[in-house]
PDB file of C-alpha atoms in Angstrom:
ATOM      1  CA  UNK A   1     112.508 128.290  85.123  1.00 45.00           C
ATOM      2  CA  UNK A   2     113.210 127.497  81.759  1.00 48.00           C
ATOM      3  CA  UNK A   3     111.337 125.600  79.308  1.00 50.00           C
ATOM      4  CA  UNK A   4     113.995 122.646  78.884  1.00 50.00           C
ATOM      5  CA  UNK A   5     115.258 122.740  82.439  1.00 53.00           C
ATOM      6  CA  UNK A   6     115.018 119.303  84.111  1.00 49.00           C
ATOM      7  CA  UNK A   7     113.583 119.252  87.500  1.00 49.00           C
ATOM      8  CA  UNK A   8     113.418 115.521  88.062  1.00 53.00           C
ATOM      9  CA  UNK A   9     112.774 112.341  86.416  1.00 53.00           C
ATOM     10  CA  UNK A  10     109.209 110.745  86.136  1.00 52.00           C
ATOM     11  CA  UNK A  11     108.889 107.074  85.444  1.00 52.00           C
ATOM     12  CA  UNK A  12     105.643 104.528  85.399  1.00 51.00           C
ATOM     13  CA  UNK A  13     107.299 101.618  87.072  1.00 52.00           C
ATOM     14  CA  UNK A  14     103.977 100.062  87.786  1.00 52.00           C
ATOM     15  CA  UNK A  15     100.760  99.999  85.828  1.00 50.00           C
ATOM     16  CA  UNK A  16      98.740  98.593  88.757  1.00 62.00           C
ATOM     17  CA  UNK A  17      98.729  99.143  92.439  1.00 71.00           C
ATOM     18  CA  UNK A  18     101.421  97.474  94.147  1.00 79.00           C
ATOM     19  CA  UNK A  19     101.023  95.371  97.097  1.00 82.00           C
ATOM     20  CA  UNK A  20     103.949  96.520  99.140  1.00 83.00           C
ATOM     21  CA  UNK A  21     103.581  93.653 101.740  1.00 86.00           C
ATOM     22  CA  UNK A  22     104.348  91.198  99.007  1.00 87.00           C
ATOM     23  CA  UNK A  23     107.971  90.757  99.289  1.00 89.00           C
ATOM     24  CA  UNK A  24     108.452  89.676  95.729  1.00 89.00           C
ATOM     25  CA  UNK A  25     106.579  92.588  94.306  1.00 88.00           C
ATOM     26  CA  UNK A  26     108.485  94.943  96.475  1.00 89.00           C
ATOM     27  CA  UNK A  27     111.655  93.636  95.347  1.00 90.00           C
ATOM     28  CA  UNK A  28     110.779  94.034  91.739  1.00 88.00           C
ATOM     29  CA  UNK A  29     109.867  97.553  92.363  1.00 88.00           C
ATOM     30  CA  UNK A  30     112.868  98.330  94.194  1.00 90.00           C
ATOM     31  CA  UNK A  31     114.921  96.722  91.343  1.00 91.00           C
ATOM     32  CA  UNK A  32     113.356  98.974  88.636  1.00 87.00           C
ATOM     33  CA  UNK A  33     114.156 102.002  90.865  1.00 88.00           C
ATOM     34  CA  UNK A  34     117.757 101.152  91.021  1.00 90.00           C
ATOM     35  CA  UNK A  35     117.694 100.692  87.175  1.00 88.00           C
ATOM     36  CA  UNK A  36     116.751 104.204  86.843  1.00 84.00           C
ATOM     37  CA  UNK A  37     118.589 105.860  89.639  1.00 86.00           C
ATOM     38  CA  UNK A  38     122.082 107.447  89.170  1.00 84.00           C
ATOM     39  CA  UNK A  39     124.402 109.300  91.776  1.00 81.00           C
ATOM     40  CA  UNK A  40     122.484 112.479  91.558  1.00 81.00           C
ATOM     41  CA  UNK A  41     119.177 110.872  92.616  1.00 84.00           C
ATOM     42  CA  UNK A  42     118.875 111.339  96.531  1.00 85.00           C
ATOM     43  CA  UNK A  43     115.162 112.031  96.865  1.00 86.00           C
ATOM     44  CA  UNK A  44     112.383 109.755  95.690  1.00 89.00           C
ATOM     45  CA  UNK A  45     108.485 110.800  95.468  1.00 86.00           C
ATOM     46  CA  UNK A  46     106.020 107.958  95.540  1.00 85.00           C
ATOM     47  CA  UNK A  47     102.498 108.642  94.648  1.00 79.00           C
ATOM     48  CA  UNK A  48     100.373 107.184  97.633  1.00 77.00           C
ATOM     49  CA  UNK A  49     103.198 107.451  99.981  1.00 79.00           C
ATOM     50  CA  UNK A  50     100.830 108.088 102.952  1.00 76.00           C
ATOM     51  CA  UNK A  51      99.330 104.558 102.676  1.00 78.00           C
ATOM     52  CA  UNK A  52     102.802 102.991 103.145  1.00 84.00           C
ATOM     53  CA  UNK A  53     103.522 101.662 106.601  1.00 85.00           C
ATOM     54  CA  UNK A  54     106.939 102.511 108.566  1.00 84.00           C
ATOM     55  CA  UNK A  55     108.691  99.390 107.986  1.00 89.00           C
ATOM     56  CA  UNK A  56     108.171  99.549 104.251  1.00 91.00           C
ATOM     57  CA  UNK A  57     109.101 103.238 104.013  1.00 91.00           C
ATOM     58  CA  UNK A  58     112.371 102.344 105.884  1.00 91.00           C
ATOM     59  CA  UNK A  59     113.195  99.523 103.732  1.00 93.00           C
ATOM     60  CA  UNK A  60     112.803 101.554 100.487  1.00 92.00           C
ATOM     61  CA  UNK A  61     114.835 104.288 101.841  1.00 94.00           C
ATOM     62  CA  UNK A  62     117.500 101.957 103.078  1.00 94.00           C
ATOM     63  CA  UNK A  63     117.580  99.876  99.953  1.00 93.00           C
ATOM     64  CA  UNK A  64     117.873 102.805  97.291  1.00 92.00           C
ATOM     65  CA  UNK A  65     119.646 105.274  99.680  1.00 93.00           C
ATOM     66  CA  UNK A  66     116.994 107.921  98.669  1.00 91.00           C
ATOM     67  CA  UNK A  67     114.764 109.923 101.060  1.00 90.00           C
ATOM     68  CA  UNK A  68     111.155 109.439 100.461  1.00 89.00           C
ATOM     69  CA  UNK A  69     109.642 112.898 100.345  1.00 88.00           C
ATOM     70  CA  UNK A  70     106.601 113.185 102.902  1.00 89.00           C
ATOM     71  CA  UNK A  71     105.940 116.877 102.662  1.00 90.00           C
ATOM     72  CA  UNK A  72     106.408 117.298 106.310  1.00 91.00           C
ATOM     73  CA  UNK A  73     109.123 120.201 105.983  1.00 91.00           C
ATOM     74  CA  UNK A  74     106.694 122.161 103.712  1.00 91.00           C
ATOM     75  CA  UNK A  75     103.765 121.648 105.942  1.00 94.00           C
ATOM     76  CA  UNK A  76     105.636 122.766 109.079  1.00 94.00           C
ATOM     77  CA  UNK A  77     107.286 125.779 107.420  1.00 92.00           C
ATOM     78  CA  UNK A  78     104.171 126.980 106.021  1.00 93.00           C
ATOM     79  CA  UNK A  79     101.934 126.318 109.144  1.00 95.00           C
ATOM     80  CA  UNK A  80     102.423 129.730 110.709  1.00 94.00           C
ATOM     81  CA  UNK A  81     101.319 131.362 107.589  1.00 93.00           C
ATOM     82  CA  UNK A  82      98.056 129.494 107.265  1.00 95.00           C
ATOM     83  CA  UNK A  83      97.234 129.966 110.907  1.00 96.00           C
ATOM     84  CA  UNK A  84      97.759 133.753 110.648  1.00 95.00           C
ATOM     85  CA  UNK A  85      95.801 133.847 107.452  1.00 95.00           C
ATOM     86  CA  UNK A  86      92.786 131.719 109.212  1.00 95.00           C
ATOM     87  CA  UNK A  87      92.793 134.286 112.189  1.00 95.00           C
ATOM     88  CA  UNK A  88      92.999 137.363 109.734  1.00 94.00           C
ATOM     89  CA  UNK A  89      89.871 136.212 107.958  1.00 94.00           C
ATOM     90  CA  UNK A  90      88.345 135.824 111.326  1.00 92.00           C
ATOM     91  CA  UNK A  91      89.722 139.240 112.503  1.00 92.00           C
ATOM     92  CA  UNK A  92      91.113 137.520 115.615  1.00 93.00           C
ATOM     93  CA  UNK A  93      94.482 138.001 117.071  1.00 95.00           C
ATOM     94  CA  UNK A  94      96.614 134.751 116.573  1.00 95.00           C
ATOM     95  CA  UNK A  95      98.737 135.930 119.679  1.00 94.00           C
ATOM     96  CA  UNK A  96      95.627 135.372 122.113  1.00 94.00           C
ATOM     97  CA  UNK A  97      94.971 131.709 120.788  1.00 95.00           C
ATOM     98  CA  UNK A  98      95.976 128.787 122.988  1.00 96.00           C
ATOM     99  CA  UNK A  99      97.678 126.213 120.479  1.00 97.00           C
ATOM    100  CA  UNK A 100      98.074 122.536 121.241  1.00 97.00           C
ATOM    101  CA  UNK A 101     100.866 120.677 119.754  1.00 97.00           C
ATOM    102  CA  UNK A 102     100.609 116.807 119.686  1.00 96.00           C
ATOM    103  CA  UNK A 103     103.891 115.203 118.805  1.00 95.00           C
ATOM    104  CA  UNK A 104     105.994 112.038 119.908  1.00 94.00           C
ATOM    105  CA  UNK A 105     108.991 113.034 117.950  1.00 95.00           C
ATOM    106  CA  UNK A 106     111.592 115.343 119.831  1.00 96.00           C
ATOM    107  CA  UNK A 107     113.075 117.149 117.005  1.00 96.00           C
ATOM    108  CA  UNK A 108     109.822 117.359 115.028  1.00 96.00           C
ATOM    109  CA  UNK A 109     108.460 118.822 118.123  1.00 97.00           C
ATOM    110  CA  UNK A 110     111.249 121.500 118.537  1.00 97.00           C
ATOM    111  CA  UNK A 111     110.751 122.485 114.839  1.00 96.00           C
ATOM    112  CA  UNK A 112     107.024 122.976 114.922  1.00 97.00           C
ATOM    113  CA  UNK A 113     106.812 124.989 117.983  1.00 97.00           C
ATOM    114  CA  UNK A 114     109.753 127.100 116.850  1.00 96.00           C
ATOM    115  CA  UNK A 115     108.233 127.863 113.593  1.00 95.00           C
ATOM    116  CA  UNK A 116     104.890 129.136 115.097  1.00 96.00           C
ATOM    117  CA  UNK A 117     106.661 130.875 118.052  1.00 94.00           C
ATOM    118  CA  UNK A 118     106.794 134.178 116.323  1.00 92.00           C
ATOM    119  CA  UNK A 119     103.198 134.534 116.194  1.00 92.00           C
ATOM    120  CA  UNK A 120     101.692 132.762 119.256  1.00 94.00           C
ATOM    121  CA  UNK A 121     102.208 133.044 123.084  1.00 92.00           C
ATOM    122  CA  UNK A 122     100.125 130.284 124.666  1.00 95.00           C
ATOM    123  CA  UNK A 123     101.418 126.753 123.550  1.00 96.00           C
ATOM    124  CA  UNK A 124     100.931 123.346 125.225  1.00 97.00           C
ATOM    125  CA  UNK A 125     102.800 120.289 124.040  1.00 96.00           C
ATOM    126  CA  UNK A 126     101.908 116.832 124.605  1.00 95.00           C
ATOM    127  CA  UNK A 127     103.112 113.152 123.270  1.00 93.00           C
ATOM    128  CA  UNK A 128     106.767 113.619 124.053  1.00 93.00           C
ATOM    129  CA  UNK A 129     106.863 113.558 127.808  1.00 93.00           C
ATOM    130  CA  UNK A 130     110.243 111.838 128.001  1.00 94.00           C
ATOM    131  CA  UNK A 131     111.807 114.818 126.555  1.00 96.00           C
ATOM    132  CA  UNK A 132     109.709 117.612 128.100  1.00 96.00           C
ATOM    133  CA  UNK A 133     112.541 119.206 129.984  1.00 96.00           C
ATOM    134  CA  UNK A 134     114.846 119.292 127.037  1.00 97.00           C
ATOM    135  CA  UNK A 135     112.196 120.661 124.716  1.00 97.00           C
ATOM    136  CA  UNK A 136     111.119 123.204 127.300  1.00 97.00           C
ATOM    137  CA  UNK A 137     114.508 124.518 127.661  1.00 97.00           C
ATOM    138  CA  UNK A 138     115.374 124.494 123.816  1.00 97.00           C
ATOM    139  CA  UNK A 139     112.095 126.647 123.089  1.00 97.00           C
ATOM    140  CA  UNK A 140     112.607 128.979 126.059  1.00 96.00           C
ATOM    141  CA  UNK A 141     116.237 129.762 124.993  1.00 96.00           C
ATOM    142  CA  UNK A 142     115.592 129.872 121.078  1.00 96.00           C
ATOM    143  CA  UNK A 143     112.225 131.981 121.147  1.00 95.00           C
ATOM    144  CA  UNK A 144     111.483 133.188 124.861  1.00 94.00           C
ATOM    145  CA  UNK A 145     108.346 131.016 124.877  1.00 94.00           C
ATOM    146  CA  UNK A 146     107.480 129.126 128.081  1.00 95.00           C
ATOM    147  CA  UNK A 147     105.652 125.759 127.228  1.00 96.00           C
ATOM    148  CA  UNK A 148     102.854 124.452 129.404  1.00 96.00           C
ATOM    149  CA  UNK A 149     102.669 120.640 129.992  1.00 95.00           C
ATOM    150  CA  UNK A 150      99.262 119.454 131.407  1.00 94.00           C
ATOM    151  CA  UNK A 151      98.625 116.746 133.961  1.00 90.00           C
ATOM    152  CA  UNK A 152      95.286 115.835 132.259  1.00 91.00           C
ATOM    153  CA  UNK A 153      94.860 116.976 128.600  1.00 92.00           C
ATOM    154  CA  UNK A 154      91.199 115.996 128.591  1.00 90.00           C
ATOM    155  CA  UNK A 155      90.046 118.471 131.118  1.00 91.00           C
ATOM    156  CA  UNK A 156      91.495 121.306 129.160  1.00 93.00           C
ATOM    157  CA  UNK A 157      90.827 120.564 125.725  1.00 92.00           C
ATOM    158  CA  UNK A 158      87.974 123.033 125.241  1.00 92.00           C
ATOM    159  CA  UNK A 159      90.426 125.838 125.760  1.00 94.00           C
ATOM    160  CA  UNK A 160      92.161 125.367 122.399  1.00 95.00           C
ATOM    161  CA  UNK A 161      91.442 127.175 119.452  1.00 94.00           C
ATOM    162  CA  UNK A 162      93.832 125.276 116.938  1.00 96.00           C
ATOM    163  CA  UNK A 163      95.443 121.629 117.419  1.00 96.00           C
ATOM    164  CA  UNK A 164      98.285 120.726 115.510  1.00 97.00           C
ATOM    165  CA  UNK A 165      98.622 116.757 115.387  1.00 95.00           C
ATOM    166  CA  UNK A 166     101.978 115.330 114.075  1.00 94.00           C
ATOM    167  CA  UNK A 167     101.465 111.718 115.749  1.00 91.00           C
ATOM    168  CA  UNK A 168     100.671 108.789 113.661  1.00 84.00           C
ATOM    169  CA  UNK A 169      98.514 107.005 116.089  1.00 78.00           C
ATOM    170  CA  UNK A 170      96.297 109.525 118.304  1.00 77.00           C
ATOM    171  CA  UNK A 171      93.817 108.860 120.788  1.00 77.00           C
ATOM    172  CA  UNK A 172      91.795 112.130 121.900  1.00 81.00           C
ATOM    173  CA  UNK A 173      88.402 112.782 122.857  1.00 81.00           C
ATOM    174  CA  UNK A 174      87.280 114.954 120.532  1.00 80.00           C
ATOM    175  CA  UNK A 175      83.870 115.319 122.076  1.00 82.00           C
ATOM    176  CA  UNK A 176      85.766 117.840 124.622  1.00 87.00           C
ATOM    177  CA  UNK A 177      87.190 119.922 121.846  1.00 88.00           C
ATOM    178  CA  UNK A 178      85.387 123.039 121.087  1.00 88.00           C
ATOM    179  CA  UNK A 179      83.064 123.105 118.135  1.00 85.00           C
ATOM    180  CA  UNK A 180      85.209 125.755 115.811  1.00 87.00           C
ATOM    181  CA  UNK A 181      88.577 124.400 116.757  1.00 91.00           C
ATOM    182  CA  UNK A 182      90.887 124.141 113.778  1.00 93.00           C
ATOM    183  CA  UNK A 183      92.691 120.819 113.634  1.00 93.00           C
ATOM    184  CA  UNK A 184      95.798 120.176 111.600  1.00 95.00           C
ATOM    185  CA  UNK A 185      96.032 116.572 111.301  1.00 93.00           C
ATOM    186  CA  UNK A 186      99.490 116.014 110.053  1.00 92.00           C
ATOM    187  CA  UNK A 187      99.962 112.308 111.425  1.00 86.00           C
ATOM    188  CA  UNK A 188     100.707 109.510 108.883  1.00 73.00           C
ATOM    189  CA  UNK A 189      98.319 107.087 110.538  1.00 62.00           C
ATOM    190  CA  UNK A 190      94.582 106.449 110.486  1.00 57.00           C
ATOM    191  CA  UNK A 191      92.941 109.949 109.550  1.00 54.00           C
ATOM    192  CA  UNK A 192      91.153 111.521 112.331  1.00 56.00           C
ATOM    193  CA  UNK A 193      87.567 112.290 111.718  1.00 58.00           C
ATOM    194  CA  UNK A 194      84.718 114.169 113.761  1.00 60.00           C
ATOM    195  CA  UNK A 195      81.535 115.106 111.549  1.00 61.00           C
ATOM    196  CA  UNK A 196      80.417 117.879 114.142  1.00 69.00           C
ATOM    197  CA  UNK A 197      83.540 119.907 113.505  1.00 76.00           C
ATOM    198  CA  UNK A 198      85.298 121.583 110.725  1.00 87.00           C
ATOM    199  CA  UNK A 199      86.975 118.999 108.628  1.00 90.00           C
ATOM    200  CA  UNK A 200      90.558 118.293 109.886  1.00 91.00           C
ATOM    201  CA  UNK A 201      93.066 119.969 107.409  1.00 94.00           C
ATOM    202  CA  UNK A 202      95.603 117.102 106.228  1.00 93.00           C
ATOM    203  CA  UNK A 203      97.663 119.062 103.861  1.00 94.00           C
ATOM    204  CA  UNK A 204      98.446 122.091 101.997  1.00 94.00           C
ATOM    205  CA  UNK A 205      98.475 122.280  98.053  1.00 92.00           C
ATOM    206  CA  UNK A 206      99.852 124.704  95.717  1.00 88.00           C
ATOM    207  CA  UNK A 207      99.002 125.696  92.070  1.00 83.00           C
ATOM    208  CA  UNK A 208     101.498 123.975  89.620  1.00 76.00           C
ATOM    209  CA  UNK A 209     101.357 126.921  87.506  1.00 71.00           C
ATOM    210  CA  UNK A 210     102.577 129.424  90.417  1.00 66.00           C
ATOM    211  CA  UNK A 211     105.627 126.951  90.936  1.00 65.00           C
ATOM    212  CA  UNK A 212     107.129 128.234  87.592  1.00 62.00           C
ATOM    213  CA  UNK A 213     106.788 124.878  85.997  1.00 59.00           C
ATOM    214  CA  UNK A 214     104.928 124.414  82.734  1.00 57.00           C
ATOM    215  CA  UNK A 215     101.915 122.486  82.661  1.00 58.00           C
ATOM    216  CA  UNK A 216     102.193 118.693  82.266  1.00 58.00           C
ATOM    217  CA  UNK A 217      99.659 116.131  81.347  1.00 57.00           C
ATOM    218  CA  UNK A 218     101.114 113.746  84.003  1.00 54.00           C
ATOM    219  CA  UNK A 219     100.448 115.936  86.874  1.00 60.00           C
ATOM    220  CA  UNK A 220      97.347 117.870  88.099  1.00 68.00           C
ATOM    221  CA  UNK A 221      97.745 121.258  88.645  1.00 76.00           C
ATOM    222  CA  UNK A 222      96.948 121.118  92.473  1.00 84.00           C
ATOM    223  CA  UNK A 223     100.245 119.823  94.187  1.00 85.00           C
ATOM    224  CA  UNK A 224     100.426 118.447  97.424  1.00 89.00           C
ATOM    225  CA  UNK A 225     103.018 118.990  99.735  1.00 90.00           C
ATOM    226  CA  UNK A 226     105.061 115.855  99.015  1.00 89.00           C
ATOM    227  CA  UNK A 227     105.179 116.411  95.391  1.00 86.00           C
ATOM    228  CA  UNK A 228     105.943 119.960  95.991  1.00 85.00           C
ATOM    229  CA  UNK A 229     109.091 119.186  97.808  1.00 84.00           C
ATOM    230  CA  UNK A 230     110.180 117.045  94.774  1.00 80.00           C
ATOM    231  CA  UNK A 231     109.693 120.021  92.340  1.00 79.00           C
ATOM    232  CA  UNK A 232     110.974 122.984  94.208  1.00 75.00           C
ATOM    233  CA  UNK A 233     113.717 123.974  96.774  1.00 69.00           C
ATOM    234  CA  UNK A 234     111.825 126.994  98.145  1.00 64.00           C
ATOM    235  CA  UNK A 235     109.950 125.365 101.249  1.00 60.00           C
ATOM    236  CA  UNK A 236     107.674 128.578 101.630  1.00 66.00           C
ATOM    237  CA  UNK A 237     105.346 129.326  98.824  1.00 68.00           C
ATOM    238  CA  UNK A 238     101.683 130.939  98.536  1.00 75.00           C
ATOM    239  CA  UNK A 239      99.480 128.262  99.942  1.00 82.00           C
ATOM    240  CA  UNK A 240      96.308 128.043  97.571  1.00 85.00           C
ATOM    241  CA  UNK A 241      94.338 125.335  99.092  1.00 94.00           C
ATOM    242  CA  UNK A 242      93.671 123.309 102.318  1.00 96.00           C
ATOM    243  CA  UNK A 243      93.266 119.612 101.548  1.00 95.00           C
ATOM    244  CA  UNK A 244      90.980 117.485 103.817  1.00 92.00           C
ATOM    245  CA  UNK A 245      89.496 114.185 103.005  1.00 86.00           C
ATOM    246  CA  UNK A 246      89.934 114.344  99.236  1.00 88.00           C
ATOM    247  CA  UNK A 247      88.637 117.941  98.942  1.00 93.00           C
ATOM    248  CA  UNK A 248      90.511 121.102  98.352  1.00 95.00           C
ATOM    249  CA  UNK A 249      89.416 124.535  99.793  1.00 96.00           C
ATOM    250  CA  UNK A 250      90.842 127.738  99.515  1.00 95.00           C
ATOM    251  CA  UNK A 251      91.671 129.179 102.886  1.00 95.00           C
ATOM    252  CA  UNK A 252      88.927 131.779 102.575  1.00 95.00           C
ATOM    253  CA  UNK A 253      86.230 129.267 101.587  1.00 95.00           C
ATOM    254  CA  UNK A 254      87.357 126.849 104.381  1.00 95.00           C
ATOM    255  CA  UNK A 255      86.667 129.690 107.196  1.00 94.00           C
ATOM    256  CA  UNK A 256      83.390 130.770 105.378  1.00 93.00           C
ATOM    257  CA  UNK A 257      82.212 127.160 105.162  1.00 91.00           C
ATOM    258  CA  UNK A 258      83.152 125.780 108.433  1.00 90.00           C
ATOM    259  CA  UNK A 259      83.812 128.461 110.745  1.00 85.00           C
ATOM    260  CA  UNK A 260      82.138 131.707 110.285  1.00 73.00           C
ATOM    261  CA  UNK A 261      78.774 129.718 109.709  1.00 56.00           C
ATOM    262  CA  UNK A 262      79.056 128.367 113.396  1.00 52.00           C
ATOM    263  CA  UNK A 263      80.474 131.617 114.893  1.00 47.00           C
ATOM    264  CA  UNK A 264      83.866 132.881 116.011  1.00 50.00           C
ATOM    265  CA  UNK A 265      86.471 130.505 117.551  1.00 48.00           C
TER     266      UNK A 265
END
């Protein structure tokens, strides 16, 4: 990327945090965006997006006719790479691991399971029960993988080495989850938490320098998935960090700190 290449527009519309529940302040915010927008602007990055409720997100997208970048595509596309890296560091075969996918969105469930299907053989899916048959047939036809749908997930939670959550509101009895289970918590609701287990992985992070973008004093060198999507087209890049509860860990450090010290998973 050349020194003078334009990758987007950055504007400080607000100097203080905005109360998006205040209709007047939200209208001012949207009007400011529209003054900056031109016909080439189709995507929108909002710092702190994860704190917005669904209604506000929908309203902003409808008003501006722009898609708010949430990093979802990047997280799903890079998920199998991170899962393999973790297993390789543990000297474990990912194909032998049982994976639980929790999602209440049909298309998102399909995309996620299809992405990880090249490396895993045992996948359980919950959360989208009304579409179970359609998802099952799609995954079987596309990947040859046969999904498992449990009658009572709580009775078999200890079977899973990795859990992938994409639901915003999740109720799960984590006391029944094995101690060294790796949890990818990509839901946009209240963050899951359990002190007795490895920190739940909430996002992936990249080094700004590795993206071919010159250092910028307005951006930190560590770039989370939603900002990554605003900066580059390629959705698969070398993951440098796992993000959890405000902390960044290299994949190796995460394994050494939270998994190896407690035994294999």
